[in-house]
Amino acid sequence: MDDLSIDVLVNKENMLSIDYIPKNMYIVDNNENNFHNYLIDNIKPMLRMEVKPYIEKLIHDANNNGINIIVDSAFRSGNYQQMILDKLISEKGNEAYKLIALPGASEHQTGLAVDFAIYENGIYNDDIKEDDKEAIWLKDNAWKYGFILRYPKGKEDITGFNFEPWHYRYVGKEIAKYVYENNITFEEYYAYFIEK
Ligand code: ZN
């Protein structure tokens, strides 16, 4: 199977095959302290090659503005998603299903989604809050690089996911600008333009 289009919609109703893996990915070289060490050592985040120039420019510009963010979690395979889910179920029971997507329903599997973390003065923080300066900068600026806030506050009924101020999705600059300016979700964008 070829790599999916960069505007692919993945959610609970539009799931990927659990064994889909993008062909053309690269290893994001930021630092060792990322989400993947939560479960498996020495796995670095990977993204689709198409995303590389845009995420690099975003991180570079963020850093120049005193916003010290890193790519925390990026590509996750269907099997890896299952491992995370199993671990969370063991910790939190059924609450886990509200916090993390089923394998195939996570757009992390596309290699086009990024969870950001704060990495400042050697301190790693993967729990970006709505009012943190990093979240505010991303919300105001990520669209310029082709990324959208994928699970906005107040849109939980549409996206099927809780508000995640750290989770962004690369969709390309044109779509990102439209989604940002019209304050809509990717689901709404699809309903208006793709499914018509
Ligand atoms: Zn995420």
PDB file of C-alpha atoms and ligand atoms in Angstrom:
ATOM      1  CA  MET A   1       0.000   0.000   0.000  1.00  0.00           C
ATOM      2  CA  ASP A   2       1.254   3.459  -0.881  1.00  0.00           C
ATOM      3  CA  ASP A   3       1.516   6.154   1.733  1.00  0.00           C
ATOM      4  CA  LEU A   4      -1.784   7.816   2.474  1.00  0.00           C
ATOM      5  CA  SER A   5      -2.637  11.280   1.225  1.00  0.00           C
ATOM      6  CA  ILE A   6      -1.529  13.991   3.646  1.00  0.00           C
ATOM      7  CA  ASP A   7      -5.156  15.036   4.085  1.00  0.00           C
ATOM      8  CA  VAL A   8      -6.317  11.580   5.174  1.00  0.00           C
ATOM      9  CA  LEU A   9      -8.990  11.589   7.854  1.00  0.00           C
ATOM     10  CA  VAL A  10      -8.448   9.063  10.649  1.00  0.00           C
ATOM     11  CA  ASN A  11     -10.810   8.793  13.604  1.00  0.00           C
ATOM     12  CA  LYS A  12     -13.109   6.320  15.318  1.00  0.00           C
ATOM     13  CA  GLU A  13     -15.296   6.052  12.210  1.00  0.00           C
ATOM     14  CA  ASN A  14     -12.434   6.097   9.720  1.00  0.00           C
ATOM     15  CA  MET A  15      -9.922   3.585  10.980  1.00  0.00           C
ATOM     16  CA  LEU A  16      -6.705   2.410   9.419  1.00  0.00           C
ATOM     17  CA  SER A  17      -5.739  -1.187   8.957  1.00  0.00           C
ATOM     18  CA  ILE A  18      -3.814  -2.143  12.094  1.00  0.00           C
ATOM     19  CA  ASP A  19      -0.759  -3.148  10.044  1.00  0.00           C
ATOM     20  CA  TYR A  20      -0.546   0.033   7.961  1.00  0.00           C
ATOM     21  CA  ILE A  21       2.900   1.617   8.257  1.00  0.00           C
ATOM     22  CA  PRO A  22       3.952   4.620   6.159  1.00  0.00           C
ATOM     23  CA  LYS A  23       6.827   3.790   3.824  1.00  0.00           C
ATOM     24  CA  ASN A  24       8.599   7.079   3.691  1.00  0.00           C
ATOM     25  CA  MET A  25       9.485   8.196   7.213  1.00  0.00           C
ATOM     26  CA  TYR A  26      12.509   9.772   8.865  1.00  0.00           C
ATOM     27  CA  ILE A  27      13.753   9.796  12.445  1.00  0.00           C
ATOM     28  CA  VAL A  28      13.140  13.063  14.228  1.00  0.00           C
ATOM     29  CA  ASP A  29      16.395  14.041  15.834  1.00  0.00           C
ATOM     30  CA  ASN A  30      15.604  16.109  18.886  1.00  0.00           C
ATOM     31  CA  ASN A  31      16.468  14.534  22.205  1.00  0.00           C
ATOM     32  CA  GLU A  32      16.360  11.228  23.987  1.00  0.00           C
ATOM     33  CA  ASN A  33      13.748  12.213  26.478  1.00  0.00           C
ATOM     34  CA  ASN A  34      10.523  11.525  24.695  1.00  0.00           C
ATOM     35  CA  PHE A  35       7.280   9.700  25.124  1.00  0.00           C
ATOM     36  CA  HIS A  36       8.589   6.487  23.617  1.00  0.00           C
ATOM     37  CA  ASN A  37      10.861   5.896  26.568  1.00  0.00           C
ATOM     38  CA  TYR A  38       7.654   5.416  28.527  1.00  0.00           C
ATOM     39  CA  LEU A  39       7.400   1.914  27.119  1.00  0.00           C
ATOM     40  CA  ILE A  40      10.427   1.082  25.035  1.00  0.00           C
ATOM     41  CA  ASP A  41      13.945   2.445  25.313  1.00  0.00           C
ATOM     42  CA  ASN A  42      15.753   4.004  22.418  1.00  0.00           C
ATOM     43  CA  ILE A  43      12.839   4.425  20.074  1.00  0.00           C
ATOM     44  CA  LYS A  44      12.908   7.864  18.562  1.00  0.00           C
ATOM     45  CA  PRO A  45       9.910   9.615  17.066  1.00  0.00           C
ATOM     46  CA  MET A  46       9.404   9.216  13.320  1.00  0.00           C
ATOM     47  CA  LEU A  47       7.372  11.314  10.887  1.00  0.00           C
ATOM     48  CA  ARG A  48       6.496  11.159   7.208  1.00  0.00           C
ATOM     49  CA  MET A  49       9.216  12.700   5.077  1.00  0.00           C
ATOM     50  CA  GLU A  50       6.763  15.268   3.683  1.00  0.00           C
ATOM     51  CA  VAL A  51       6.426  16.770   7.159  1.00  0.00           C
ATOM     52  CA  LYS A  52      10.160  17.263   7.766  1.00  0.00           C
ATOM     53  CA  PRO A  53      10.756  20.796   6.406  1.00  0.00           C
ATOM     54  CA  TYR A  54       7.606  22.105   8.066  1.00  0.00           C
ATOM     55  CA  ILE A  55       8.107  20.623  11.520  1.00  0.00           C
ATOM     56  CA  GLU A  56      11.759  21.674  11.492  1.00  0.00           C
ATOM     57  CA  LYS A  57      10.832  25.259  10.625  1.00  0.00           C
ATOM     58  CA  LEU A  58       8.079  25.268  13.246  1.00  0.00           C
ATOM     59  CA  ILE A  59      10.440  24.053  16.002  1.00  0.00           C
ATOM     60  CA  HIS A  60      13.156  26.470  14.881  1.00  0.00           C
ATOM     61  CA  ASP A  61      10.821  29.469  14.906  1.00  0.00           C
ATOM     62  CA  ALA A  62       9.258  28.398  18.203  1.00  0.00           C
ATOM     63  CA  ASN A  63      12.700  28.167  19.815  1.00  0.00           C
ATOM     64  CA  ASN A  64      13.581  31.618  18.508  1.00  0.00           C
ATOM     65  CA  ASN A  65      10.490  32.927  20.256  1.00  0.00           C
ATOM     66  CA  GLY A  66      11.380  31.355  23.601  1.00  0.00           C
ATOM     67  CA  ILE A  67       9.027  28.427  23.068  1.00  0.00           C
ATOM     68  CA  ASN A  68      11.083  25.360  23.929  1.00  0.00           C
ATOM     69  CA  ILE A  69       9.109  22.502  22.477  1.00  0.00           C
ATOM     70  CA  ILE A  70      10.145  19.147  21.085  1.00  0.00           C
ATOM     71  CA  VAL A  71       8.474  16.436  19.059  1.00  0.00           C
ATOM     72  CA  ASP A  72       7.471  14.034  21.797  1.00  0.00           C
ATOM     73  CA  SER A  73       5.399  11.321  20.167  1.00  0.00           C
ATOM     74  CA  ALA A  74       4.911  11.006  16.427  1.00  0.00           C
ATOM     75  CA  PHE A  75       4.399   7.803  14.427  1.00  0.00           C
ATOM     76  CA  ARG A  76       2.925   4.938  16.417  1.00  0.00           C
ATOM     77  CA  SER A  77       2.219   1.592  14.834  1.00  0.00           C
ATOM     78  CA  GLY A  78      -1.074  -0.187  15.382  1.00  0.00           C
ATOM     79  CA  ASN A  79       0.682  -2.726  17.585  1.00  0.00           C
ATOM     80  CA  TYR A  80       2.395  -0.025  19.591  1.00  0.00           C
ATOM     81  CA  GLN A  81      -0.951   1.722  20.082  1.00  0.00           C
ATOM     82  CA  GLN A  82      -2.306  -1.547  21.472  1.00  0.00           C
ATOM     83  CA  MET A  83       0.592  -1.725  23.943  1.00  0.00           C
ATOM     84  CA  ILE A  84      -0.048   1.815  25.166  1.00  0.00           C
ATOM     85  CA  LEU A  85      -3.748   1.083  25.500  1.00  0.00           C
ATOM     86  CA  ASP A  86      -3.111  -2.136  27.434  1.00  0.00           C
ATOM     87  CA  LYS A  87      -0.751  -0.336  29.787  1.00  0.00           C
ATOM     88  CA  LEU A  88      -3.260   2.444  30.402  1.00  0.00           C
ATOM     89  CA  ILE A  89      -6.085  -0.055  30.972  1.00  0.00           C
ATOM     90  CA  SER A  90      -3.947  -1.768  33.628  1.00  0.00           C
ATOM     91  CA  GLU A  91      -3.490   1.608  35.329  1.00  0.00           C
ATOM     92  CA  LYS A  92      -6.878   3.239  34.880  1.00  0.00           C
ATOM     93  CA  GLY A  93      -9.387   0.591  33.818  1.00  0.00           C
ATOM     94  CA  ASN A  94     -12.064   1.572  31.312  1.00  0.00           C
ATOM     95  CA  GLU A  95     -11.146   5.243  31.663  1.00  0.00           C
ATOM     96  CA  ALA A  96      -8.275   4.372  29.324  1.00  0.00           C
ATOM     97  CA  TYR A  97     -10.655   4.162  26.358  1.00  0.00           C
ATOM     98  CA  LYS A  98     -11.486   7.840  26.785  1.00  0.00           C
ATOM     99  CA  LEU A  99      -7.843   8.826  26.919  1.00  0.00           C
ATOM    100  CA  ILE A 100      -6.332   6.897  24.062  1.00  0.00           C
ATOM    101  CA  ALA A 101      -7.501   5.728  20.684  1.00  0.00           C
ATOM    102  CA  LEU A 102      -8.019   2.133  19.671  1.00  0.00           C
ATOM    103  CA  PRO A 103      -5.405   0.717  17.294  1.00  0.00           C
ATOM    104  CA  GLY A 104      -6.341   1.961  13.820  1.00  0.00           C
ATOM    105  CA  ALA A 105      -8.224   4.987  15.151  1.00  0.00           C
ATOM    106  CA  SER A 106      -5.137   6.958  16.117  1.00  0.00           C
ATOM    107  CA  GLU A 107      -3.812   9.330  13.502  1.00  0.00           C
ATOM    108  CA  HIS A 108      -0.373   8.830  15.036  1.00  0.00           C
ATOM    109  CA  GLN A 109      -0.329   5.759  12.809  1.00  0.00           C
ATOM    110  CA  THR A 110      -0.288   8.030   9.740  1.00  0.00           C
ATOM    111  CA  GLY A 111       3.102   9.530  10.634  1.00  0.00           C
ATOM    112  CA  LEU A 112       1.460  12.929  10.194  1.00  0.00           C
ATOM    113  CA  ALA A 113       0.572  13.661  13.836  1.00  0.00           C
ATOM    114  CA  VAL A 114       2.774  15.162  16.512  1.00  0.00           C
ATOM    115  CA  ASP A 115       2.474  15.377  20.275  1.00  0.00           C
ATOM    116  CA  PHE A 116       4.616  18.221  21.518  1.00  0.00           C
ATOM    117  CA  ALA A 117       6.310  18.367  24.895  1.00  0.00           C
ATOM    118  CA  ILE A 118       8.132  21.184  26.645  1.00  0.00           C
ATOM    119  CA  TYR A 119      11.870  20.725  27.057  1.00  0.00           C
ATOM    120  CA  GLU A 120      13.408  23.627  28.892  1.00  0.00           C
ATOM    121  CA  ASN A 121      16.592  23.860  30.968  1.00  0.00           C
ATOM    122  CA  GLY A 122      16.901  20.091  30.873  1.00  0.00           C
ATOM    123  CA  ILE A 123      13.406  19.568  32.199  1.00  0.00           C
ATOM    124  CA  TYR A 124      10.953  17.500  30.215  1.00  0.00           C
ATOM    125  CA  ASN A 125       7.210  18.083  30.551  1.00  0.00           C
ATOM    126  CA  ASP A 126       4.768  16.172  28.361  1.00  0.00           C
ATOM    127  CA  ASP A 127       1.666  17.617  29.972  1.00  0.00           C
ATOM    128  CA  ILE A 128       1.155  20.874  28.073  1.00  0.00           C
ATOM    129  CA  LYS A 129      -1.800  22.789  29.484  1.00  0.00           C
ATOM    130  CA  GLU A 130      -4.157  25.087  27.622  1.00  0.00           C
ATOM    131  CA  ASP A 131      -2.779  28.260  29.231  1.00  0.00           C
ATOM    132  CA  ASP A 132       0.904  27.394  28.910  1.00  0.00           C
ATOM    133  CA  LYS A 133       2.773  29.780  26.637  1.00  0.00           C
ATOM    134  CA  GLU A 134       3.780  26.821  24.488  1.00  0.00           C
ATOM    135  CA  ALA A 135       0.130  25.830  23.911  1.00  0.00           C
ATOM    136  CA  ILE A 136      -0.808  29.407  23.114  1.00  0.00           C
ATOM    137  CA  TRP A 137       2.058  29.825  20.646  1.00  0.00           C
ATOM    138  CA  LEU A 138       1.171  26.570  18.904  1.00  0.00           C
ATOM    139  CA  LYS A 139      -2.509  27.472  18.706  1.00  0.00           C
ATOM    140  CA  ASP A 140      -1.695  30.846  17.148  1.00  0.00           C
ATOM    141  CA  ASN A 141       1.119  29.765  14.840  1.00  0.00           C
ATOM    142  CA  ALA A 142       1.094  26.074  13.915  1.00  0.00           C
ATOM    143  CA  TRP A 143      -1.247  26.645  10.954  1.00  0.00           C
ATOM    144  CA  LYS A 144       1.426  28.756   9.244  1.00  0.00           C
ATOM    145  CA  TYR A 145       3.500  25.571   8.958  1.00  0.00           C
ATOM    146  CA  GLY A 146       0.617  23.358   7.860  1.00  0.00           C
ATOM    147  CA  PHE A 147      -0.447  21.958  11.236  1.00  0.00           C
ATOM    148  CA  ILE A 148      -3.851  22.035  12.920  1.00  0.00           C
ATOM    149  CA  LEU A 149      -4.880  21.658  16.531  1.00  0.00           C
ATOM    150  CA  ARG A 150      -6.618  18.371  15.952  1.00  0.00           C
ATOM    151  CA  TYR A 151      -8.728  17.981  19.102  1.00  0.00           C
ATOM    152  CA  PRO A 152      -9.888  21.471  20.099  1.00  0.00           C
ATOM    153  CA  LYS A 153     -11.719  22.399  23.267  1.00  0.00           C
ATOM    154  CA  GLY A 154     -15.503  22.395  22.902  1.00  0.00           C
ATOM    155  CA  LYS A 155     -15.386  20.143  19.825  1.00  0.00           C
ATOM    156  CA  GLU A 156     -15.193  16.827  21.657  1.00  0.00           C
ATOM    157  CA  ASP A 157     -18.547  15.696  20.259  1.00  0.00           C
ATOM    158  CA  ILE A 158     -17.285  16.193  16.716  1.00  0.00           C
ATOM    159  CA  THR A 159     -13.777  14.779  17.001  1.00  0.00           C
ATOM    160  CA  GLY A 160     -14.635  12.016  19.474  1.00  0.00           C
ATOM    161  CA  PHE A 161     -11.569  12.920  21.523  1.00  0.00           C
ATOM    162  CA  ASN A 162     -10.932  15.028  24.601  1.00  0.00           C
ATOM    163  CA  PHE A 163      -9.230  18.398  24.150  1.00  0.00           C
ATOM    164  CA  GLU A 164      -5.501  17.830  23.601  1.00  0.00           C
ATOM    165  CA  PRO A 165      -3.539  21.099  23.531  1.00  0.00           C
ATOM    166  CA  TRP A 166      -0.345  19.178  22.661  1.00  0.00           C
ATOM    167  CA  HIS A 167      -1.583  17.177  19.653  1.00  0.00           C
ATOM    168  CA  TYR A 168      -1.149  18.626  16.165  1.00  0.00           C
ATOM    169  CA  ARG A 169      -1.672  17.143  12.757  1.00  0.00           C
ATOM    170  CA  TYR A 170       0.074  18.032   9.528  1.00  0.00           C
ATOM    171  CA  VAL A 171      -2.444  18.601   6.722  1.00  0.00           C
ATOM    172  CA  GLY A 172      -0.549  21.079   4.517  1.00  0.00           C
ATOM    173  CA  LYS A 173      -0.638  24.860   4.639  1.00  0.00           C
ATOM    174  CA  GLU A 174      -3.742  25.447   2.572  1.00  0.00           C
ATOM    175  CA  ILE A 175      -6.063  23.241   4.630  1.00  0.00           C
ATOM    176  CA  ALA A 176      -4.449  24.319   7.901  1.00  0.00           C
ATOM    177  CA  LYS A 177      -5.097  27.975   7.096  1.00  0.00           C
ATOM    178  CA  TYR A 178      -8.728  27.275   6.282  1.00  0.00           C
ATOM    179  CA  VAL A 179      -9.316  25.173   9.406  1.00  0.00           C
ATOM    180  CA  TYR A 180      -7.635  27.810  11.577  1.00  0.00           C
ATOM    181  CA  GLU A 181      -9.403  30.838  10.094  1.00  0.00           C
ATOM    182  CA  ASN A 182     -12.821  29.207  10.235  1.00  0.00           C
ATOM    183  CA  ASN A 183     -12.282  27.694  13.678  1.00  0.00           C
ATOM    184  CA  ILE A 184     -13.448  24.263  12.569  1.00  0.00           C
ATOM    185  CA  THR A 185     -12.268  20.715  13.112  1.00  0.00           C
ATOM    186  CA  PHE A 186     -10.801  18.443  10.483  1.00  0.00           C
ATOM    187  CA  GLU A 187     -14.031  16.414  10.604  1.00  0.00           C
ATOM    188  CA  GLU A 188     -16.005  19.544   9.697  1.00  0.00           C
ATOM    189  CA  TYR A 189     -13.557  20.400   6.934  1.00  0.00           C
ATOM    190  CA  TYR A 190     -14.096  16.919   5.519  1.00  0.00           C
ATOM    191  CA  ALA A 191     -17.855  17.156   5.770  1.00  0.00           C
ATOM    192  CA  TYR A 192     -17.856  20.495   3.917  1.00  0.00           C
ATOM    193  CA  PHE A 193     -15.330  19.806   1.189  1.00  0.00           C
ATOM    194  CA  ILE A 194     -14.453  16.171   0.753  1.00  0.00           C
ATOM    195  CA  GLU A 195     -17.648  14.225   1.336  1.00  0.00           C
ATOM    196  CA  LYS A 196     -19.832  16.624  -0.643  1.00  0.00           C
TER     197      LYS A 196
HETATM  198 ZN    ZN B   1      -1.320  12.644  20.046  1.00  0.00          ZN
END
